[in-house]
Amino acid sequence: SSESEEEEEEWEPKSKVAKKPRLPKKNEPKPKKVAVPKSTVARKRVKKIAIKEELDVSLPIALPEDSRDGVQLSKLKEEDVGTNLKTLNKKSEAPKTQLNSFQGKNFNSLESDEKPSTSVPMVEKLVKHEQPEEDFTFDEPPSKKIKSATCPEGKPVKHAGGNRVKEEFEMNWDIVQVLSERTSAEPWVCANLIRLFQEENTIPFIARYRKELINNLEADALREIQQTLEELRTVAKKTHGVMQKLKKEGKLSGGLSTALLNCRTLEELDHVSAPYKTGSKGTKAQRAKQLGLEPAALSLLQNPMELNLFSYIKPNIKGLSTIQEVEAGVQHILADMFAKDKDTLDFVRKLCQQRYICIQSALAKASSKNINEKDIDKFQLYHEFSCNIKNIQHHQILAINRGENLKILTVKVNIPDGVKNEFRWWCVNERWRPKQFVKPELMRILQNSVEDAYKRLIYPLLCREFRSKLTSDAEKESVMMFGRNLRQLLLTSPVRGRTLMGVDPGYKHGCKLAIISPTSQILHTDVVYLHSGQGFREAEKIKRHLLQYNCSTIVIGNGTACRETEAYFADLIMKKYFAPLDVVYCIVSEAGASIYSVSPEASKEMPDLDPNLRSAVSIARRVQDPLAELVKIEPKHIGVGMYQHDVSQTLLKATLDSVVEECVSFVGVDINICSEILLRHIAGLNANRAKNIIEWREKNGPFINREQLKEVKGLGPKSFQQCAGFIRFNQEYIKTFCSNKKIGLESHALLNKAGAQVTKEKQGKKKSKLTPGVLQQPNPLDQTCIHPESYGIAMRFLSLFGGNPNDIGKPDMQQKVNAVIQKEGLEGVAKRLNTTVHTLQLIIDGLTQPEGFDIRTDFDKPDFKRSIVCFEDLSIGAVLTGKVENATPFGVFVDIGVGKAGLIPVRNITEAKLSKVKKRKSLGLGPGERVEVKVLNIDIPRLRITLDLIRVL
């Protein structure tokens, strides 16, 4: 029953039905039946299920024109309804198909009498109450739809065109089910996501505004599903490419076609298609088939009593000259047949899952001659390493792969002999057992064929599959870890309202200084030489600059000469040299600053500044607004990952760009003051659209509301839908601007009125030019995270308690909203407004969050210090405060202010030690988090510090 609840079911009317299909009886008192007229059943119309409107549920039904496929039912979770549908299916003898949004079954949203909700509820919890049997009606014309479902636009949406991939790359497996198995997401979620991605929706938009369609999944989970979907599509596309090529060459047979369409991974595809590649001399099995031995091999399995191998001997032909050669040829054909059989491969894979399969690495024999000793020592842990493939860690796989690529290590997968023995018995006695009595000499050939198939073909395939799966999973985890660290870094809480001095440390070429205002304007730049005997004289210059610009915060980059520069400033601060200023400093990562300082973006932003001084400006801005500054740098140069140079660069770039887009979108940008670089990373925008927005702003002045975005060149309805919810408008600034322009607007209105009396054509032309400037009014909802498609619902919600849009973010609004929710409950209000709970919660957040709300305030700020601790000052048992620098699968690196990061092994990070205040997706700590740690071990020769986590601050 659980499977039937997960599946969508279709009914197709049978043209030759003579009986009236009736509903089954339920074990309830006074059941009612609904008879369907015979004439209606005979018509070739789509059957459909109608549900009472008063339930206020949504039932999207796909009814493409000229379709006889029927209607896909949405996910039904009530057992009672599921029982009715299954029994009905048996009565009407209608075929049942699985849910497969990937195969061109489109969902059609229906109309609603009420204002639409912000999203399209599809296959989630559509039936929540028991339905009497008379509520189900059948064989109605497609035009008689129930107006109970809604869509973002408030009118029926046909996802015309269906699924392109299905038409071009149809496979023998259901992509929804495979996607669900690989990602552990429910099938209905996968089906919805396939459709959402096909409609070019972005991950930030889906994660925020389509939560009910994706079961409230996080952006990381959406990225994983999207990547897996792309992998499956790549397999399907390559498969059909191979099939077309083989068809042209005349090599494509029915059996080969089926084997190719069964492939679910690129490894399987390569295994099946390798023998048929052009330029190859062919496999042993192919050469045996060319000699005409295939009938003999088939006869051994089907009709061994009549098989006479001596009749195939031809003394003058190589390969058929002796009985031994004939037997070898038959054996090769059978081995090839066994190795490509789906059931056989599935059986041996299942055997491997039940056994202890281990991966082993050892020091390569020739490595010591050609490779540096230091490189060999790096892989000391893996010189004699063995681990179960089920327990091996991702970082261990990446380390082993790197050692193998450097020819330092040799790696092999060890499959126990028990797998081979059980596989041989099963093949000979069950799967490939001959249908008749077999002579001993023929049975020997069959046994040798199974042995040959396993040793020469199946065992290497399994090893490749295991290595490929382990590497793929390790790479994905490495990329995901990089993404999580990057997100934590980008969402570091900004330090607002301070004048900052950025310091890019150096020895010979001096330390570069840059003082920036609270609004990121460059106030002063200079170069000082602190480490060449001029420290005291330069201190006077630094003090003069700090006092002149009232700057009490110093930001030091963590590059070359960082420790010496930190010690210099800490000494001056301890002596109160900068009095009356209470100066503090912090250390910040300068990864990527040098690359950015010579980039075209930096040249455009700071054309008159030396590249060395640009890096000091960048270091200061990383504390003032980390997100706005770090988006200027290519993510892989930020340096918070693990083995990022060993993983797929395409996957890495796609994931990191997606994380940047997610962070920028969720934080939001003020459209009238943000930079072009920041705009590029908003969901739905790109470099060209961002450039067009900036040009429009420079030409026409500030944007007044979100609707004006539609006037920007290249910003169509889809782009507007994706980006609108993430763009903010400062209401104070806009009101000031509008009041200054009020006289101009009134004159435009008078011109319009006068123009109306001239001629209709001229008036029409004039009005079309002037209307955009006249009618634009500020909308208080534009400063919130509420999407424009939900403005109608937000206004109806405000009308429930007499709220005023101008009071958004004020305490009075918070009190009124809380009163309504406490009285009716969240679900009750959502039902009253004909929307979903997720959408209503988003509206509540938008109305109650204070003006200028920033999600980054919940994240950690830089750790400001006044004194320094040296490595020699550390002692075992000492308790220190530090900041997480990088996170990996094996542990977390923490900067404790001694110039060398300490490691908290992953075994020391437990749930009890983590903060209960913050909502965590996992036990992992991220860059920027402040922690209290205890020193467990100090390895002075190797400068290694092992820490224990006490608590998260």
Coordinates of N, CA and C in Angstrom, one line a residue, residues 169-258:
F169 N 15.5 11.5 -25.4 CA 16.4 10.5 -24.7 C 15.6 9.6 -23.8
E170 N 14.7 8.9 -24.4 CA 13.9 7.9 -23.6 C 14.7 6.7 -23.2
M171 N 14.6 6.4 -21.9 CA 15.3 5.2 -21.4 C 14.4 4.2 -20.8
N172 N 15.0 3.0 -20.5 CA 14.1 1.9 -19.9 C 13.9 2.1 -18.4
W173 N 14.4 3.2 -17.8 CA 14.2 3.4 -16.4 C 13.5 4.7 -16.2
D174 N 12.8 4.8 -15.0 CA 12.0 6.0 -14.7 C 12.9 7.0 -14.0
I175 N 13.1 8.1 -14.6 CA 14.1 9.1 -14.0 C 13.6 9.6 -12.6
V176 N 12.3 9.7 -12.4 CA 11.8 10.2 -11.1 C 12.2 9.2 -10.0
Q177 N 12.0 7.9 -10.3 CA 12.3 6.9 -9.3 C 13.8 6.8 -9.0
V178 N 14.6 6.8 -10.1 CA 16.1 6.7 -10.0 C 16.6 8.0 -9.2
L179 N 16.1 9.1 -9.5 CA 16.5 10.4 -8.8 C 16.1 10.3 -7.4
S180 N 14.9 9.7 -7.1 CA 14.5 9.6 -5.7 C 15.4 8.6 -4.9
E181 N 15.8 7.5 -5.6 CA 16.7 6.5 -4.9 C 18.1 7.1 -4.6
R182 N 18.6 7.9 -5.6 CA 20.0 8.4 -5.4 C 20.0 9.6 -4.4
T183 N 19.0 10.3 -4.3 CA 19.0 11.5 -3.4 C 18.2 11.4 -2.2
S184 N 17.5 10.3 -2.0 CA 16.7 10.0 -0.8 C 15.5 11.0 -0.7
A185 N 15.2 11.7 -1.8 CA 14.1 12.6 -1.8 C 12.8 11.9 -2.2
E186 N 11.7 12.3 -1.7 CA 10.4 11.6 -2.1 C 10.2 11.8 -3.6
P187 N 9.5 10.7 -4.2 CA 9.3 10.8 -5.7 C 8.5 12.1 -6.1
W188 N 7.5 12.4 -5.3 CA 6.7 13.6 -5.7 C 7.5 14.9 -5.7
V189 N 8.5 15.0 -4.8 CA 9.4 16.1 -4.7 C 10.3 16.2 -5.9
C190 N 10.8 15.0 -6.3 CA 11.6 14.9 -7.5 C 10.9 15.3 -8.7
A191 N 9.6 14.8 -8.8 CA 8.8 15.2 -10.0 C 8.6 16.7 -10.1
N192 N 8.3 17.3 -9.0 CA 8.1 18.7 -8.9 C 9.3 19.5 -9.3
L193 N 10.5 19.0 -8.8 CA 11.7 19.8 -9.1 C 12.1 19.6 -10.5
I194 N 11.9 18.5 -11.1 CA 12.2 18.3 -12.6 C 11.4 19.4 -13.4
R195 N 10.1 19.5 -13.0 CA 9.3 20.5 -13.7 C 9.8 22.0 -13.4
L196 N 10.1 22.2 -12.2 CA 10.5 23.6 -11.8 C 11.9 23.9 -12.5
F197 N 12.8 23.0 -12.6 CA 14.1 23.2 -13.2 C 13.8 23.4 -14.7
Q198 N 12.9 22.6 -15.3 CA 12.6 22.8 -16.7 C 12.1 24.1 -17.1
E199 N 11.4 24.7 -16.1 CA 10.8 26.1 -16.3 C 11.8 27.2 -16.0
E200 N 13.1 26.8 -15.8 CA 14.2 27.7 -15.6 C 14.0 28.5 -14.3
N201 N 13.5 27.9 -13.2 CA 13.4 28.5 -11.9 C 14.8 28.3 -11.3
T202 N 15.2 29.3 -10.5 CA 16.5 29.3 -9.8 C 16.4 28.7 -8.5
I203 N 17.5 28.2 -7.9 CA 17.4 27.5 -6.6 C 17.0 28.5 -5.5
P204 N 17.5 29.7 -5.4 CA 17.0 30.6 -4.4 C 15.5 30.9 -4.5
F205 N 15.0 31.0 -5.7 CA 13.5 31.3 -5.9 C 12.7 30.1 -5.4
I206 N 13.2 28.9 -5.8 CA 12.5 27.6 -5.4 C 12.5 27.5 -3.9
A207 N 13.7 27.7 -3.3 CA 13.9 27.4 -1.9 C 13.0 28.4 -1.0
R208 N 12.8 29.6 -1.5 CA 12.1 30.6 -0.7 C 10.6 30.6 -1.1
Y209 N 10.3 30.5 -2.3 CA 8.9 30.8 -2.8 C 8.1 29.6 -3.3
R210 N 8.7 28.4 -3.3 CA 8.0 27.2 -3.7 C 8.2 26.1 -2.7
K211 N 8.2 26.4 -1.4 CA 8.5 25.5 -0.4 C 7.6 24.3 -0.3
E212 N 6.3 24.5 -0.5 CA 5.3 23.4 -0.4 C 5.5 22.4 -1.6
L213 N 6.1 22.8 -2.7 CA 6.3 21.9 -3.8 C 7.5 21.0 -3.6
I214 N 8.4 21.4 -2.7 CA 9.7 20.7 -2.5 C 9.8 20.1 -1.1
N215 N 8.7 20.1 -0.3 CA 8.7 19.6 1.0 C 9.7 20.3 1.9
N216 N 9.8 21.7 1.7 CA 10.6 22.5 2.5 C 12.1 22.2 2.5
L217 N 12.7 21.7 1.4 CA 14.1 21.3 1.3 C 15.0 22.5 1.3
E218 N 16.2 22.3 1.8 CA 17.2 23.4 1.9 C 17.9 23.5 0.5
A219 N 18.5 24.7 0.3 CA 19.2 24.9 -1.0 C 20.3 23.9 -1.3
D220 N 21.0 23.4 -0.3 CA 22.0 22.4 -0.5 C 21.4 21.1 -1.1
A221 N 20.2 20.7 -0.6 CA 19.6 19.5 -1.0 C 19.1 19.7 -2.5
L222 N 18.6 20.9 -2.8 CA 18.2 21.2 -4.1 C 19.3 21.1 -5.1
R223 N 20.5 21.6 -4.7 CA 21.7 21.5 -5.6 C 22.1 20.1 -5.8
E224 N 22.0 19.3 -4.8 CA 22.4 17.9 -5.0 C 21.4 17.2 -6.0
I225 N 20.1 17.5 -5.8 CA 19.1 16.9 -6.7 C 19.4 17.4 -8.2
Q226 N 19.6 18.7 -8.3 CA 19.9 19.2 -9.6 C 21.1 18.6 -10.3
Q227 N 22.2 18.4 -9.5 CA 23.4 17.8 -10.1 C 23.1 16.3 -10.5
T228 N 22.4 15.6 -9.6 CA 22.1 14.2 -9.9 C 21.2 14.1 -11.2
L229 N 20.3 15.0 -11.3 CA 19.4 15.1 -12.5 C 20.2 15.3 -13.7
E230 N 21.2 16.2 -13.7 CA 22.1 16.5 -14.8 C 22.9 15.3 -15.2
E231 N 23.4 14.5 -14.2 CA 24.1 13.3 -14.4 C 23.3 12.3 -15.2
L232 N 22.0 12.1 -14.7 CA 21.1 11.2 -15.4 C 20.8 11.6 -16.8
R233 N 20.6 12.9 -17.0 CA 20.4 13.4 -18.4 C 21.6 13.2 -19.3
T234 N 22.8 13.4 -18.7 CA 24.0 13.1 -19.4 C 24.1 11.7 -19.9
V235 N 23.8 10.8 -19.0 CA 23.8 9.3 -19.3 C 22.8 9.1 -20.5
A236 N 21.6 9.6 -20.3 CA 20.6 9.4 -21.4 C 21.0 10.0 -22.7
K237 N 21.6 11.1 -22.7 CA 22.0 11.8 -23.9 C 23.2 11.0 -24.6
K238 N 24.1 10.6 -23.8 CA 25.3 9.8 -24.3 C 24.8 8.5 -24.9
T239 N 23.9 7.9 -24.2 CA 23.3 6.6 -24.6 C 22.7 6.7 -26.0
H240 N 21.9 7.7 -26.2 CA 21.3 7.8 -27.5 C 22.3 8.2 -28.6
G241 N 23.3 9.0 -28.2 CA 24.4 9.3 -29.1 C 25.1 8.0 -29.6
V242 N 25.4 7.1 -28.6 CA 26.1 5.9 -28.9 C 25.2 5.0 -29.8
M243 N 23.9 5.0 -29.5 CA 22.9 4.1 -30.3 C 22.8 4.6 -31.7
Q244 N 22.8 5.9 -31.9 CA 22.7 6.5 -33.3 C 24.0 6.1 -34.1
K245 N 25.1 6.2 -33.4 CA 26.4 5.9 -34.1 C 26.5 4.4 -34.5
L246 N 26.1 3.5 -33.6 CA 26.1 2.1 -33.8 C 25.0 1.8 -34.9
K247 N 23.9 2.5 -34.9 CA 22.9 2.2 -36.0 C 23.4 2.6 -37.3
K248 N 24.2 3.7 -37.5 CA 24.8 4.0 -38.7 C 25.8 3.0 -39.2
E249 N 26.5 2.4 -38.3 CA 27.5 1.4 -38.6 C 26.9 0.0 -38.8
G250 N 25.6 -0.1 -38.5 CA 25.0 -1.4 -38.7 C 25.3 -2.4 -37.6
K251 N 25.7 -1.9 -36.4 CA 26.1 -2.8 -35.3 C 25.0 -2.9 -34.3
L252 N 23.9 -2.1 -34.4 CA 22.9 -2.1 -33.3 C 21.9 -3.2 -33.5
S253 N 21.9 -4.1 -32.6 CA 20.9 -5.2 -32.5 C 19.9 -4.9 -31.5
G254 N 18.8 -5.7 -31.4 CA 17.8 -5.6 -30.4 C 18.3 -5.7 -29.0
G255 N 19.1 -6.8 -28.8 CA 19.6 -7.0 -27.5 C 20.6 -5.9 -27.0
L256 N 21.4 -5.5 -27.9 CA 22.4 -4.4 -27.6 C 21.6 -3.1 -27.3
S257 N 20.5 -2.8 -28.0 CA 19.7 -1.6 -27.8 C 19.1 -1.7 -26.4
T258 N 18.6 -2.8 -26.0 CA 18.0 -3.0 -24.7 C 19.1 -2.8 -23.6

